[in-house]
């Protein structure tokens, strides 16, 4: 199957595209876009991969589902286009960045600037029905994104994996802690942020790994 995705990722994931689960997934997703309102726009399903080629990835943030409200999802976990109101988890991420790094992030919720620096902003499930969180779970996306994480774990060294919340931590169970830095805490959701996300200092810990890049610290 010919899938439009950035070439270095296409090389690593090409075997997935011909597996039975991915063929079924593709048929399901095409029908969903034809008959329902689905996010993100179809041309942005693989945006996280397209903006962060395999060899340039330095850090990975694992989310769960795309946002399911109008105008929010654009293929990067936790990110929204500039001009869109910050979702609560993104607000808390920015609060922790300010507290940890002593610097207000650039105005705007579009995290494309992080992706271009080498942060893979990967949701476990890459599509969702409007206003129906979790509606495309267990259709095959999880197996596909597991393969992407496995390729990074196996072929790269000294990456930083952010596992926020039980779901991301379970998805990252197989990451080799002897070769990669794995940062775990509760999710930045308002339901849990005060129980360990605030004060986790994950952003400064990540920045210490690569002295040539200062991830996340983009001041006004």
mmCIF file of C-alpha atoms in Angstrom:
data_model
loop_
_atom_site.group_PDB
_atom_site.id
_atom_site.type_symbol
_atom_site.label_atom_id
_atom_site.label_comp_id
_atom_site.label_asym_id
_atom_site.label_seq_id
_atom_site.Cartn_x
_atom_site.Cartn_y
_atom_site.Cartn_z
ATOM 1 C CA UNK A 1 0.000 0.000 0.000
ATOM 2 C CA UNK A 2 1.309 3.452 -0.920
ATOM 3 C CA UNK A 3 0.927 5.742 2.092
ATOM 4 C CA UNK A 4 1.808 9.429 1.961
ATOM 5 C CA UNK A 5 4.206 9.882 4.844
ATOM 6 C CA UNK A 6 7.686 11.355 5.231
ATOM 7 C CA UNK A 7 10.237 9.153 3.450
ATOM 8 C CA UNK A 8 12.457 8.149 6.392
ATOM 9 C CA UNK A 9 9.366 6.984 8.297
ATOM 10 C CA UNK A 10 7.986 5.293 5.201
ATOM 11 C CA UNK A 11 11.176 3.238 5.029
ATOM 12 C CA UNK A 12 10.840 2.097 8.666
ATOM 13 C CA UNK A 13 7.098 1.483 8.589
ATOM 14 C CA UNK A 14 6.646 0.060 5.073
ATOM 15 C CA UNK A 15 6.012 -3.458 6.351
ATOM 16 C CA UNK A 16 3.113 -2.186 8.463
ATOM 17 C CA UNK A 17 1.298 -0.772 5.439
ATOM 18 C CA UNK A 18 0.796 -4.208 3.900
ATOM 19 C CA UNK A 19 -0.347 -5.955 7.067
ATOM 20 C CA UNK A 20 -3.957 -7.024 7.337
ATOM 21 C CA UNK A 21 -4.665 -4.760 10.337
ATOM 22 C CA UNK A 22 -3.471 -1.652 8.465
ATOM 23 C CA UNK A 23 -5.474 -2.501 5.351
ATOM 24 C CA UNK A 24 -8.592 -2.841 7.530
ATOM 25 C CA UNK A 25 -7.694 0.374 9.348
ATOM 26 C CA UNK A 26 -7.296 2.255 6.064
ATOM 27 C CA UNK A 27 -10.676 1.078 4.832
ATOM 28 C CA UNK A 28 -12.302 2.074 8.117
ATOM 29 C CA UNK A 29 -10.695 5.535 8.157
ATOM 30 C CA UNK A 30 -11.616 6.254 4.520
ATOM 31 C CA UNK A 31 -15.246 5.372 5.197
ATOM 32 C CA UNK A 32 -15.268 7.486 8.358
ATOM 33 C CA UNK A 33 -13.971 10.544 6.485
ATOM 34 C CA UNK A 34 -16.551 9.928 3.753
ATOM 35 C CA UNK A 35 -19.544 9.680 6.081
ATOM 36 C CA UNK A 36 -18.629 11.494 9.323
ATOM 37 C CA UNK A 37 -16.774 14.562 10.563
ATOM 38 C CA UNK A 38 -13.305 13.333 11.432
ATOM 39 C CA UNK A 39 -10.279 15.116 12.877
ATOM 40 C CA UNK A 40 -7.595 16.044 11.994
ATOM 41 C CA UNK A 41 -8.017 16.959 8.304
ATOM 42 C CA UNK A 42 -7.014 13.990 6.177
ATOM 43 C CA UNK A 43 -3.830 15.592 4.893
ATOM 44 C CA UNK A 44 -2.582 16.033 8.483
ATOM 45 C CA UNK A 45 -3.058 12.491 9.785
ATOM 46 C CA UNK A 46 0.707 11.868 9.614
ATOM 47 C CA UNK A 47 1.746 15.427 10.431
ATOM 48 C CA UNK A 48 3.849 14.373 13.448
ATOM 49 C CA UNK A 49 5.959 12.129 11.210
ATOM 50 C CA UNK A 50 6.149 14.611 8.336
ATOM 51 C CA UNK A 51 7.476 17.415 10.566
ATOM 52 C CA UNK A 52 9.943 15.243 12.481
ATOM 53 C CA UNK A 53 11.874 12.797 10.275
ATOM 54 C CA UNK A 54 13.157 9.619 11.899
ATOM 55 C CA UNK A 55 16.819 10.647 11.994
ATOM 56 C CA UNK A 56 16.047 14.102 13.424
ATOM 57 C CA UNK A 57 13.920 12.940 16.341
ATOM 58 C CA UNK A 58 15.496 13.757 19.704
ATOM 59 C CA UNK A 59 12.477 13.554 21.996
ATOM 60 C CA UNK A 60 9.061 11.885 21.885
ATOM 61 C CA UNK A 61 5.888 13.025 23.632
ATOM 62 C CA UNK A 62 3.155 10.385 23.600
ATOM 63 C CA UNK A 63 -0.475 11.453 23.665
ATOM 64 C CA UNK A 64 -3.656 9.404 23.359
ATOM 65 C CA UNK A 65 -6.274 10.810 20.927
ATOM 66 C CA UNK A 66 -6.442 13.876 18.686
ATOM 67 C CA UNK A 67 -8.605 16.699 20.013
ATOM 68 C CA UNK A 68 -12.189 16.117 18.913
ATOM 69 C CA UNK A 69 -13.457 19.719 18.789
ATOM 70 C CA UNK A 70 -13.710 21.870 15.637
ATOM 71 C CA UNK A 71 -10.459 23.475 14.496
ATOM 72 C CA UNK A 72 -8.271 21.923 17.188
ATOM 73 C CA UNK A 73 -6.482 18.800 15.938
ATOM 74 C CA UNK A 74 -3.751 19.143 13.334
ATOM 75 C CA UNK A 75 -1.806 15.934 13.761
ATOM 76 C CA UNK A 76 0.438 16.843 16.719
ATOM 77 C CA UNK A 77 -0.398 15.686 20.239
ATOM 78 C CA UNK A 78 -1.372 18.445 22.704
ATOM 79 C CA UNK A 79 -1.022 21.074 19.927
ATOM 80 C CA UNK A 80 -3.628 23.403 18.432
ATOM 81 C CA UNK A 81 -3.317 25.915 15.625
ATOM 82 C CA UNK A 82 -2.416 29.476 16.631
ATOM 83 C CA UNK A 83 -5.545 31.464 17.429
ATOM 84 C CA UNK A 84 -7.375 28.456 18.883
ATOM 85 C CA UNK A 85 -8.037 28.566 22.626
ATOM 86 C CA UNK A 86 -5.562 26.464 24.591
ATOM 87 C CA UNK A 87 -7.059 23.168 25.801
ATOM 88 C CA UNK A 88 -6.622 22.650 29.567
ATOM 89 C CA UNK A 89 -3.740 20.149 29.292
ATOM 90 C CA UNK A 90 -1.789 22.458 27.000
ATOM 91 C CA UNK A 91 -2.311 25.331 29.449
ATOM 92 C CA UNK A 92 -0.778 23.189 32.175
ATOM 93 C CA UNK A 93 2.145 22.183 29.963
ATOM 94 C CA UNK A 94 2.925 25.856 29.396
ATOM 95 C CA UNK A 95 2.602 26.570 33.123
ATOM 96 C CA UNK A 96 5.151 23.872 33.915
ATOM 97 C CA UNK A 97 7.516 25.164 31.215
ATOM 98 C CA UNK A 98 7.380 28.643 32.741
ATOM 99 C CA UNK A 99 7.960 27.313 36.265
ATOM 100 C CA UNK A 100 10.696 24.899 35.199
ATOM 101 C CA UNK A 101 12.609 27.046 32.712
ATOM 102 C CA UNK A 102 11.781 30.524 34.038
ATOM 103 C CA UNK A 103 10.518 31.598 30.653
ATOM 104 C CA UNK A 104 7.106 32.184 29.106
ATOM 105 C CA UNK A 105 6.639 30.096 25.957
ATOM 106 C CA UNK A 106 5.943 31.895 22.698
ATOM 107 C CA UNK A 107 2.292 32.901 22.408
ATOM 108 C CA UNK A 108 0.221 30.396 20.447
ATOM 109 C CA UNK A 109 -0.632 26.738 20.886
ATOM 110 C CA UNK A 110 0.873 25.489 17.622
ATOM 111 C CA UNK A 111 3.741 23.189 18.634
ATOM 112 C CA UNK A 112 5.071 22.860 15.091
ATOM 113 C CA UNK A 113 8.098 24.797 16.369
ATOM 114 C CA UNK A 114 8.869 21.887 18.713
ATOM 115 C CA UNK A 115 8.372 19.285 15.987
ATOM 116 C CA UNK A 116 10.812 21.062 13.701
ATOM 117 C CA UNK A 117 13.413 20.968 16.500
ATOM 118 C CA UNK A 118 13.110 17.205 16.779
ATOM 119 C CA UNK A 119 10.199 16.551 19.140
ATOM 120 C CA UNK A 120 7.928 13.793 17.813
ATOM 121 C CA UNK A 121 4.448 14.756 19.043
ATOM 122 C CA UNK A 122 2.781 11.381 18.612
ATOM 123 C CA UNK A 123 -0.763 10.433 19.499
ATOM 124 C CA UNK A 124 -1.386 6.712 19.948
ATOM 125 C CA UNK A 125 -4.523 7.044 17.803
ATOM 126 C CA UNK A 126 -4.207 9.340 14.812
ATOM 127 C CA UNK A 127 -7.873 10.061 13.990
ATOM 128 C CA UNK A 128 -11.116 10.643 15.886
ATOM 129 C CA UNK A 129 -14.796 11.418 15.240
ATOM 130 C CA UNK A 130 -15.965 14.903 16.083
ATOM 131 C CA UNK A 131 -17.084 15.195 19.718
ATOM 132 C CA UNK A 132 -16.442 11.473 20.357
ATOM 133 C CA UNK A 133 -13.238 10.964 22.310
ATOM 134 C CA UNK A 134 -11.754 7.517 21.822
ATOM 135 C CA UNK A 135 -13.981 6.697 18.862
ATOM 136 C CA UNK A 136 -11.111 5.420 16.701
ATOM 137 C CA UNK A 137 -9.324 3.477 19.407
ATOM 138 C CA UNK A 138 -8.754 -0.265 18.928
ATOM 139 C CA UNK A 139 -9.080 0.012 15.142
ATOM 140 C CA UNK A 140 -5.380 -0.508 14.438
ATOM 141 C CA UNK A 141 -3.739 2.851 15.071
ATOM 142 C CA UNK A 142 -2.250 1.657 18.347
ATOM 143 C CA UNK A 143 -0.406 -1.172 16.603
ATOM 144 C CA UNK A 144 0.906 1.241 13.982
ATOM 145 C CA UNK A 145 2.184 3.786 16.506
ATOM 146 C CA UNK A 146 3.652 0.978 18.637
ATOM 147 C CA UNK A 147 5.720 0.047 15.584
ATOM 148 C CA UNK A 148 6.947 3.625 15.207
ATOM 149 C CA UNK A 149 8.000 3.762 18.878
ATOM 150 C CA UNK A 150 9.652 0.350 18.574
ATOM 151 C CA UNK A 151 11.693 1.533 15.582
ATOM 152 C CA UNK A 152 12.965 4.541 17.520
ATOM 153 C CA UNK A 153 13.716 2.423 20.567
ATOM 154 C CA UNK A 154 15.622 -0.128 18.492
ATOM 155 C CA UNK A 155 17.495 2.034 15.973
ATOM 156 C CA UNK A 156 18.222 5.235 17.875
ATOM 157 C CA UNK A 157 20.099 6.051 21.084
ATOM 158 C CA UNK A 158 19.784 8.740 23.772
ATOM 159 C CA UNK A 159 16.249 9.814 22.960
ATOM 160 C CA UNK A 160 13.993 11.371 25.598
ATOM 161 C CA UNK A 161 10.519 9.833 25.989
ATOM 162 C CA UNK A 162 7.839 11.782 27.874
ATOM 163 C CA UNK A 163 5.246 9.404 29.307
ATOM 164 C CA UNK A 164 2.527 11.448 30.981
ATOM 165 C CA UNK A 165 -0.254 9.420 32.522
ATOM 166 C CA UNK A 166 -0.970 5.709 32.798
ATOM 167 C CA UNK A 167 -1.898 5.294 29.140
ATOM 168 C CA UNK A 168 1.395 6.693 27.816
ATOM 169 C CA UNK A 169 3.364 4.793 30.448
ATOM 170 C CA UNK A 170 1.814 1.504 29.385
ATOM 171 C CA UNK A 171 2.529 2.290 25.744
ATOM 172 C CA UNK A 172 6.147 2.987 26.612
ATOM 173 C CA UNK A 173 6.737 -0.092 28.773
ATOM 174 C CA UNK A 174 9.112 -1.694 26.260
ATOM 175 C CA UNK A 175 11.415 1.331 25.867
ATOM 176 C CA UNK A 176 14.987 0.428 26.779
ATOM 177 C CA UNK A 177 15.805 2.555 29.847
ATOM 178 C CA UNK A 178 19.505 1.756 29.492
ATOM 179 C CA UNK A 179 19.664 3.528 26.117
ATOM 180 C CA UNK A 180 17.018 6.239 26.441
ATOM 181 C CA UNK A 181 15.868 8.736 29.071
ATOM 182 C CA UNK A 182 12.273 7.994 30.052
ATOM 183 C CA UNK A 183 10.453 10.746 31.974
ATOM 184 C CA UNK A 184 7.225 9.670 33.673
ATOM 185 C CA UNK A 185 4.608 11.570 35.627
ATOM 186 C CA UNK A 186 0.861 11.960 35.875
ATOM 187 C CA UNK A 187 -0.967 13.517 32.923
ATOM 188 C CA UNK A 188 -1.123 17.339 32.563
ATOM 189 C CA UNK A 189 -4.929 17.206 32.653
ATOM 190 C CA UNK A 190 -6.505 19.449 35.306
ATOM 191 C CA UNK A 191 -7.749 16.244 36.957
ATOM 192 C CA UNK A 192 -4.206 15.140 37.778
ATOM 193 C CA UNK A 193 -1.683 17.924 37.112
ATOM 194 C CA UNK A 194 -1.476 18.998 40.747
ATOM 195 C CA UNK A 195 -0.625 15.420 41.771
ATOM 196 C CA UNK A 196 2.791 15.299 40.134
ATOM 197 C CA UNK A 197 2.837 16.960 36.736
ATOM 198 C CA UNK A 198 3.509 20.391 38.175
ATOM 199 C CA UNK A 199 7.051 20.313 39.462
ATOM 200 C CA UNK A 200 8.194 17.276 37.476
ATOM 201 C CA UNK A 201 10.861 19.439 35.749
ATOM 202 C CA UNK A 202 10.743 17.252 32.677
ATOM 203 C CA UNK A 203 11.557 20.102 30.307
ATOM 204 C CA UNK A 204 14.824 21.108 31.949
ATOM 205 C CA UNK A 205 15.794 17.427 32.276
ATOM 206 C CA UNK A 206 15.263 17.013 28.546
ATOM 207 C CA UNK A 207 17.251 20.140 27.733
ATOM 208 C CA UNK A 208 20.209 18.831 29.730
ATOM 209 C CA UNK A 209 20.515 15.853 27.380
ATOM 210 C CA UNK A 210 21.250 17.922 24.289
ATOM 211 C CA UNK A 211 23.280 21.056 24.946
ATOM 212 C CA UNK A 212 23.011 22.209 21.341
ATOM 213 C CA UNK A 213 19.223 22.509 21.420
ATOM 214 C CA UNK A 214 17.078 24.215 23.997
ATOM 215 C CA UNK A 215 13.773 22.461 23.526
ATOM 216 C CA UNK A 216 10.639 24.204 24.709
ATOM 217 C CA UNK A 217 12.364 27.399 25.849
ATOM 218 C CA UNK A 218 11.093 29.929 23.326
ATOM 219 C CA UNK A 219 10.750 33.263 25.093
ATOM 220 C CA UNK A 220 8.747 36.260 23.962
#
